[in-house]
Amino acid sequence: MFASPLRLVTAIVAGLLAALACWPLLTAIVEYQNRQRMFGLLSDTAQAAAQITTDTRQQLIALSRHLDLPRLPGGCPAQLHDTLQQHVLHLHGVRALVRVENNAITCSSASTTLTGTHLGHPTATRPGGVRSWHNVAIRPASKTPFLILESQQLGALLLPAEQFALIGDARIGMAIYEAGQSMDTSFHSVGVHQRWLPPPLANGEGQDGFTLRSIDPETGTLLLHHQPGSSQIRVLTTLARNQVDRDSQAEIHRLLPLLLLPGLAAGLLVLVLWQPRNTSSRELERALSGEGLFLLYQPVIDLNTDQIIGAEALLRWRNRDGKLLTPDLFIPMVESMGMAARLTEQVCQIVSHDLPDMLACVPDFRIGINISAQELSDMRLAHRMSQLRATLGLRPDQLVVELTESSLVQSELALPVIEAMRNDGIQIAIDDFGTGYCSLSYLATIPFDILKIDRAFVSAYGTDAVIGAIAEHVVTLCQAMQVNCLAEGIENQEQAQRFKQLGVQMAQGYYYAPPLTPTDLLALLRRPPV
Ligand code: C2E
Ligand code: CA
Ligand code: CA
């Protein structure tokens, strides 16, 4: 299959091209899927942040009422520190509970370093008396700012950007704001642009909550605005383009081996599709020059004497792969290329080489040569046969030309060629008689000498009533037309006996001998009669 290096190289190139062609498709699919996955991540983060902010507000209002800090002495009494530590454990997402007096932290559930921190003026005051400080940089070294909510001196420290910033490998930017609020009064992490607030308008915005996905045209950053249906809080989550691209690239590299599949498929397709046409036609061209062609000879038996009186030449072709091909595999192809005459030319050359030894054993030896239909319209066939007879010094009736019934359909073209051969004394045999599915009218116009009953009728004779009866009628026809009859495909003694009794003159078949090499045929001819 891989005999031709050119085919192999073409298949590899086709495979590479197919893989390359699929590259943009794979990239587009992976990028799309990755973007969808990242938007999912942003949406989960925004929902969680909104939920924690809302919950914390409500819990803060309830807890501040319960603790009622303004009632206590100022500063950080020992009991207050413990109380704050106890309560902070129950507040999900809250880093520390603090006491805020005169915009400064005076007590904290966490480290004492927080105590004394001045917060400045609150960024916003919400309904219900909750005040908030955004972007409070308590730890100067930290890039992620705090959000502090406060109700009646009780403050909760939230670190939303840090809490949600790293999900998996992605660094998410975040802003928490309310409808109509600007960047100045909203909480936001580093890298969030003013122009991303408020969200692009959408149907239903501000009514039942919404989740909006968009991509910043300037930077390619993924933006997701989320507002839960139950609150006024909005959360913007963002993811920089290089983060998305980096993930996509990693995924593409992981999927690269997948490109082998279309590559392999294209390569195999080339190998399979290119195989029959180009290789065969090039190889056939070699065969037509004689390379790998040889003849086997199937003996023809005289049924009166049971002696070999001749043989039919049957072509074989051993191609470059060493495969032995029978004629049904290559003759139709040669015919479709209009090259049948060149094949016959080769047959004549091989016969000229093989036959002298056989003639030395049996001087009357007859040789049958098969001819394709398309050669019958060309007078050069008659010349070629005449030449072969002369070369071998054959008597006229020693050369038999076998023509199939179907090749006689266009009898007006075939007739002059057949007549020319017959005038030269060459014998004409009608091959495969009964299988040509054509009108028998040619029997009246075409002169011929032998009818070969096809082996389908021979094997059915005596077994199938209808088909078997045909063999008998063909024999009667031969007698009426005074031509010789040859039974093909005799495979057992019973068949041989039946056709002998019917009065058939000649026979061929595995019962007597299969097609033989010249050496085997010579051995048979030289065997003394038993
Ligand atoms: P065909 O002329 O009818 O040749 C007889 C075929 O029957 C041969 O097949 C032979 O091997 C096979 N055969 C002989 N005895 C028996 C038997 O007892 N039982 C069975 N089952 N088969 C038997 P092969 O050699 O494969 O040839 C097939 C056909 O190819 C031939 O049919 C002939 O039409 C064509 N052919 C062969 N050589 C040539 C050639 O040189 N030129 C052209 N144009 N056609 C050829
Ligand atoms: Ca034949
Ligand atoms: Ca035949």
GROMACS .gro file of C-alpha atoms in nm, residues 130-393:
model
  264
  130VAL     CA    1  -2.544   5.175   5.798
  131ARG     CA    2  -2.237   5.379   5.706
  132SER     CA    3  -1.958   5.249   5.491
  133TRP     CA    4  -1.592   5.323   5.425
  134HIS     CA    5  -1.461   5.196   5.099
  135ASN     CA    6  -1.112   5.120   4.995
  136VAL     CA    7  -0.973   5.157   5.343
  137ALA     CA    8  -0.600   5.090   5.339
  138ILE     CA    9  -0.541   4.965   5.688
  139ARG     CA   10  -0.231   4.771   5.598
  140PRO     CA   11  -0.022   5.000   5.376
  141ALA     CA   12   0.163   4.705   5.230
  142SER     CA   13  -0.158   4.537   5.113
  143LYS     CA   14  -0.287   4.612   4.768
  144THR     CA   15  -0.635   4.490   4.847
  145PRO     CA   16  -0.843   4.746   5.031
  146PHE     CA   17  -1.096   4.685   5.309
  147LEU     CA   18  -1.462   4.761   5.304
  148ILE     CA   19  -1.598   4.864   5.641
  149LEU     CA   20  -1.968   4.866   5.725
  150GLU     CA   21  -2.081   5.026   6.048
  151SER     CA   22  -2.404   5.046   6.246
  152GLN     CA   23  -2.426   5.212   6.587
  153GLN     CA   24  -2.050   5.199   6.650
  154LEU     CA   25  -2.027   4.831   6.551
  155GLY     CA   26  -1.811   4.790   6.239
  156ALA     CA   27  -1.744   4.485   6.022
  157LEU     CA   28  -1.424   4.459   5.819
  158LEU     CA   29  -1.469   4.291   5.486
  159LEU     CA   30  -1.195   4.212   5.236
  160PRO     CA   31  -1.403   4.123   4.933
  161ALA     CA   32  -1.138   4.175   4.668
  162GLU     CA   33  -0.895   3.948   4.846
  163GLN     CA   34  -1.160   3.700   4.944
  164PHE     CA   35  -1.266   3.649   4.588
  165ALA     CA   36  -0.966   3.773   4.398
  166LEU     CA   37  -0.803   3.438   4.346
  167ILE     CA   38  -1.037   3.176   4.221
  168GLY     CA   39  -0.839   2.894   4.076
  169ASP     CA   40  -0.561   3.067   3.891
  170ALA     CA   41  -0.758   3.376   3.790
  171ARG     CA   42  -0.713   3.718   3.953
  172ILE     CA   43  -1.055   3.875   3.957
  173GLY     CA   44  -1.119   4.249   3.990
  174MET     CA   45  -1.426   4.363   4.182
  175ALA     CA   46  -1.642   4.665   4.256
  176ILE     CA   47  -1.935   4.674   4.500
  177TYR     CA   48  -2.172   4.967   4.447
  178GLU     CA   49  -2.533   5.070   4.433
  179ALA     CA   50  -2.746   5.198   4.147
  180GLY     CA   51  -2.652   5.555   4.065
  181GLN     CA   52  -2.329   5.538   4.265
  182SER     CA   53  -2.000   5.643   4.105
  183MET     CA   54  -1.653   5.501   4.144
  184ASP     CA   55  -1.569   5.753   4.419
  185THR     CA   56  -1.833   5.622   4.650
  186SER     CA   57  -1.807   5.255   4.566
  187PHE     CA   58  -1.578   4.983   4.685
  188HIS     CA   59  -1.343   4.866   4.415
  189SER     CA   60  -1.022   4.674   4.380
  190VAL     CA   61  -0.715   4.781   4.185
  191GLY     CA   62  -0.748   4.783   3.808
  192VAL     CA   63  -1.123   4.850   3.794
  193HIS     CA   64  -1.193   5.142   3.559
  194GLN     CA   65  -1.437   5.424   3.625
  195ARG     CA   66  -1.591   5.377   3.277
  196TRP     CA   67  -1.707   5.026   3.362
  197LEU     CA   68  -1.967   5.169   3.606
  198PRO     CA   69  -2.260   5.180   3.560
  199PRO     CA   70  -2.337   4.868   3.357
  200PRO     CA   71  -2.455   4.894   2.996
  201LEU     CA   72  -2.830   4.936   2.980
  202ALA     CA   73  -3.030   4.618   2.965
  203ASN     CA   74  -3.392   4.521   2.952
  204GLY     CA   75  -3.531   4.481   3.298
  205GLU     CA   76  -3.237   4.653   3.464
  206GLY     CA   77  -3.315   4.764   3.816
  207GLN     CA   78  -3.638   4.567   3.840
  208ASP     CA   79  -3.582   4.204   3.926
  209GLY     CA   80  -3.206   4.198   3.936
  210PHE     CA   81  -2.982   4.113   3.641
  211THR     CA   82  -2.657   3.961   3.530
  212LEU     CA   83  -2.491   4.133   3.234
  213ARG     CA   84  -2.189   4.006   3.044
  214SER     CA   85  -1.979   4.232   2.825
  215ILE     CA   86  -1.626   4.274   2.697
  216ASP     CA   87  -1.447   4.608   2.725
  217PRO     CA   88  -1.369   4.703   2.363
  218GLU     CA   89  -1.045   4.884   2.458
  219THR     CA   90  -0.877   4.626   2.678
  220GLY     CA   91  -1.069   4.308   2.604
  221THR     CA   92  -1.141   4.269   2.978
  222LEU     CA   93  -1.436   4.045   3.064
  223LEU     CA   94  -1.698   4.241   3.264
  224LEU     CA   95  -1.990   4.100   3.458
  225HIS     CA   96  -2.243   4.318   3.640
  226HIS     CA   97  -2.468   4.145   3.885
  227GLN     CA   98  -2.757   4.273   4.097
  228PRO     CA   99  -2.953   4.021   4.302
  229GLY     CA  100  -3.331   4.062   4.267
  230SER     CA  101  -3.381   4.131   4.637
  231SER     CA  102  -3.132   4.418   4.691
  232GLN     CA  103  -2.991   4.740   4.558
  233ILE     CA  104  -2.635   4.611   4.586
  234ARG     CA  105  -2.453   4.561   4.262
  235VAL     CA  106  -2.129   4.377   4.205
  236LEU     CA  107  -1.896   4.414   3.909
  237THR     CA  108  -1.646   4.136   3.856
  238THR     CA  109  -1.371   4.165   3.594
  239LEU     CA  110  -1.104   3.949   3.442
  240ALA     CA  111  -0.813   4.086   3.237
  241ARG     CA  112  -0.773   3.962   2.882
  242ASN     CA  113  -0.424   3.821   2.934
  243GLN     CA  114  -0.564   3.591   3.203
  244VAL     CA  115  -0.826   3.457   2.962
  245ASP     CA  116  -0.571   3.421   2.681
  246ARG     CA  117  -0.322   3.246   2.905
  247ASP     CA  118  -0.585   2.990   3.003
  248SER     CA  119  -0.687   2.944   2.638
  249GLN     CA  120  -0.327   2.892   2.528
  250ALA     CA  121  -0.273   2.628   2.795
  251GLU     CA  122  -0.592   2.452   2.685
  252ILE     CA  123  -0.494   2.468   2.317
  253HIS     CA  124  -0.155   2.316   2.392
  254ARG     CA  125  -0.325   2.041   2.584
  255LEU     CA  126  -0.558   1.971   2.290
  256LEU     CA  127  -0.287   1.993   2.022
  257PRO     CA  128  -0.266   1.613   1.982
  258LEU     CA  129  -0.632   1.627   1.873
  259LEU     CA  130  -0.515   1.793   1.550
  260LEU     CA  131  -0.347   1.462   1.469
  261LEU     CA  132  -0.691   1.314   1.406
  262PRO     CA  133  -0.794   1.530   1.105
  263GLY     CA  134  -0.431   1.509   0.989
  264LEU     CA  135  -0.435   1.131   1.004
  265ALA     CA  136  -0.777   1.113   0.840
  266ALA     CA  137  -0.665   1.337   0.550
  267GLY     CA  138  -0.342   1.138   0.505
  268LEU     CA  139  -0.525   0.807   0.498
  269LEU     CA  140  -0.784   0.948   0.259
  270VAL     CA  141  -0.511   1.046   0.016
  271LEU     CA  142  -0.354   0.702   0.041
  272VAL     CA  143  -0.684   0.525  -0.015
  273LEU     CA  144  -0.818   0.750  -0.291
  274TRP     CA  145  -0.495   0.785  -0.479
  275GLN     CA  146  -0.417   0.417  -0.470
  276PRO     CA  147  -0.620   0.266  -0.752
  277ARG     CA  148  -0.590   0.530  -1.019
  278ASN     CA  149  -0.241   0.668  -1.036
  279THR     CA  150  -0.048   0.368  -0.913
  280SER     CA  151  -0.239   0.121  -1.122
  281SER     CA  152  -0.222   0.324  -1.439
  282ARG     CA  153   0.153   0.374  -1.399
  283GLU     CA  154   0.205   0.008  -1.319
  284LEU     CA  155  -0.023  -0.095  -1.602
  285GLU     CA  156   0.188   0.112  -1.835
  286ARG     CA  157   0.487  -0.100  -1.726
  287ALA     CA  158   0.287  -0.419  -1.781
  288LEU     CA  159   0.196  -0.307  -2.132
  289SER     CA  160   0.567  -0.286  -2.199
  290GLY     CA  161   0.590  -0.649  -2.094
  291GLU     CA  162   0.711  -0.609  -1.734
  292GLY     CA  163   0.567  -0.888  -1.514
  293LEU     CA  164   0.342  -1.033  -1.784
  294PHE     CA  165   0.349  -1.406  -1.858
  295LEU     CA  166   0.118  -1.673  -1.995
  296LEU     CA  167  -0.024  -1.991  -1.852
  297TYR     CA  168  -0.150  -2.254  -2.092
  298GLN     CA  169  -0.459  -2.462  -2.026
  299PRO     CA  170  -0.455  -2.784  -2.228
  300VAL     CA  171  -0.734  -2.853  -2.479
  301ILE     CA  172  -0.830  -3.223  -2.500
  302ASP     CA  173  -0.959  -3.414  -2.802
  303LEU     CA  174  -1.250  -3.609  -2.649
  304ASN     CA  175  -1.221  -3.887  -2.911
  305THR     CA  176  -0.858  -3.966  -2.825
  306ASP     CA  177  -0.825  -3.805  -2.476
  307GLN     CA  178  -0.501  -3.651  -2.604
  308ILE     CA  179  -0.381  -3.290  -2.561
  309ILE     CA  180  -0.417  -3.124  -2.899
  310GLY     CA  181  -0.346  -2.771  -2.799
  311ALA     CA  182  -0.385  -2.505  -2.527
  312GLU     CA  183  -0.549  -2.175  -2.450
  313ALA     CA  184  -0.311  -1.893  -2.358
  314LEU     CA  185  -0.424  -1.719  -2.036
  315LEU     CA  186  -0.252  -1.406  -1.917
  316ARG     CA  187  -0.109  -1.346  -1.571
  317TRP     CA  188   0.059  -1.036  -1.432
  318ARG     CA  189   0.298  -1.020  -1.140
  319ASN     CA  190   0.310  -0.653  -1.033
  320ARG     CA  191   0.596  -0.478  -0.852
  321ASP     CA  192   0.456  -0.570  -0.511
  322GLY     CA  193   0.496  -0.932  -0.614
  323LYS     CA  194   0.119  -0.984  -0.626
  324LEU     CA  195  -0.008  -1.225  -0.892
  325LEU     CA  196  -0.309  -1.079  -1.071
  326THR     CA  197  -0.560  -1.274  -1.279
  327PRO     CA  198  -0.697  -1.117  -1.599
  328ASP     CA  199  -1.031  -1.014  -1.451
  329LEU     CA  200  -0.836  -0.772  -1.226
  330PHE     CA  201  -0.641  -0.588  -1.494
  331ILE     CA  202  -0.789  -0.654  -1.840
  332PRO     CA  203  -1.101  -0.440  -1.779
  333MET     CA  204  -0.866  -0.154  -1.677
  334VAL     CA  205  -0.651  -0.202  -1.988
  335GLU     CA  206  -0.966  -0.202  -2.200
  336SER     CA  207  -1.097   0.113  -2.033
  337MET     CA  208  -0.765   0.280  -2.126
  338GLY     CA  209  -0.815   0.163  -2.486
  339MET     CA  210  -0.489  -0.037  -2.466
  340ALA     CA  211  -0.616  -0.389  -2.542
  341ALA     CA  212  -0.419  -0.408  -2.870
  342ARG     CA  213  -0.090  -0.346  -2.687
  343LEU     CA  214  -0.174  -0.630  -2.452
  344THR     CA  215  -0.235  -0.867  -2.744
  345GLU     CA  216   0.097  -0.756  -2.890
  346GLN     CA  217   0.266  -0.871  -2.567
  347VAL     CA  218   0.070  -1.198  -2.574
  348CYS     CA  219   0.192  -1.264  -2.932
  349GLN     CA  220   0.552  -1.200  -2.824
  350ILE     CA  221   0.526  -1.438  -2.527
  351VAL     CA  222   0.356  -1.705  -2.740
  352SER     CA  223   0.632  -1.668  -3.003
  353HIS     CA  224   0.882  -1.737  -2.726
  354ASP     CA  225   0.700  -2.026  -2.549
  355LEU     CA  226   0.544  -2.219  -2.837
  356PRO     CA  227   0.842  -2.364  -3.030
  357ASP     CA  228   0.917  -2.612  -2.746
  358MET     CA  229   0.555  -2.732  -2.746
  359LEU     CA  230   0.552  -2.761  -3.124
  360ALA     CA  231   0.864  -2.973  -3.095
  361CYS     CA  232   0.665  -3.220  -2.881
  362VAL     CA  233   0.334  -3.200  -3.067
  363PRO     CA  234   0.382  -3.065  -3.423
  364ASP     CA  235   0.003  -3.017  -3.469
  365PHE     CA  236  -0.025  -2.823  -3.141
  366ARG     CA  237  -0.303  -2.560  -3.160
  367ILE     CA  238  -0.287  -2.237  -2.965
  368GLY     CA  239  -0.591  -2.031  -2.862
  369ILE     CA  240  -0.554  -1.657  -2.804
  370ASN     CA  241  -0.816  -1.438  -2.634
  371ILE     CA  242  -0.902  -1.110  -2.804
  372SER     CA  243  -1.080  -0.806  -2.655
  373ALA     CA  244  -1.389  -0.662  -2.818
  374GLN     CA  245  -1.228  -0.324  -2.892
  375GLU     CA  246  -0.958  -0.484  -3.109
  376LEU     CA  247  -1.212  -0.628  -3.348
  377SER     CA  248  -1.273  -0.302  -3.530
  378ASP     CA  249  -0.905  -0.262  -3.619
  379MET     CA  250  -0.759  -0.443  -3.922
  380ARG     CA  251  -0.417  -0.442  -3.757
  381LEU     CA  252  -0.538  -0.739  -3.549
  382ALA     CA  253  -0.562  -0.953  -3.864
  383HIS     CA  254  -0.207  -0.851  -3.965
  384ARG     CA  255  -0.073  -0.926  -3.618
  385MET     CA  256  -0.227  -1.277  -3.614
  386SER     CA  257  -0.105  -1.348  -3.963
  387GLN     CA  258   0.244  -1.242  -3.857
  388LEU     CA  259   0.234  -1.467  -3.548
  389ARG     CA  260   0.134  -1.765  -3.759
  390ALA     CA  261   0.417  -1.693  -4.001
  391THR     CA  262   0.673  -1.644  -3.723
  392LEU     CA  263   0.587  -1.977  -3.564
  393GLY     CA  264   0.543  -2.155  -3.899
   0.00000   0.00000   0.00000
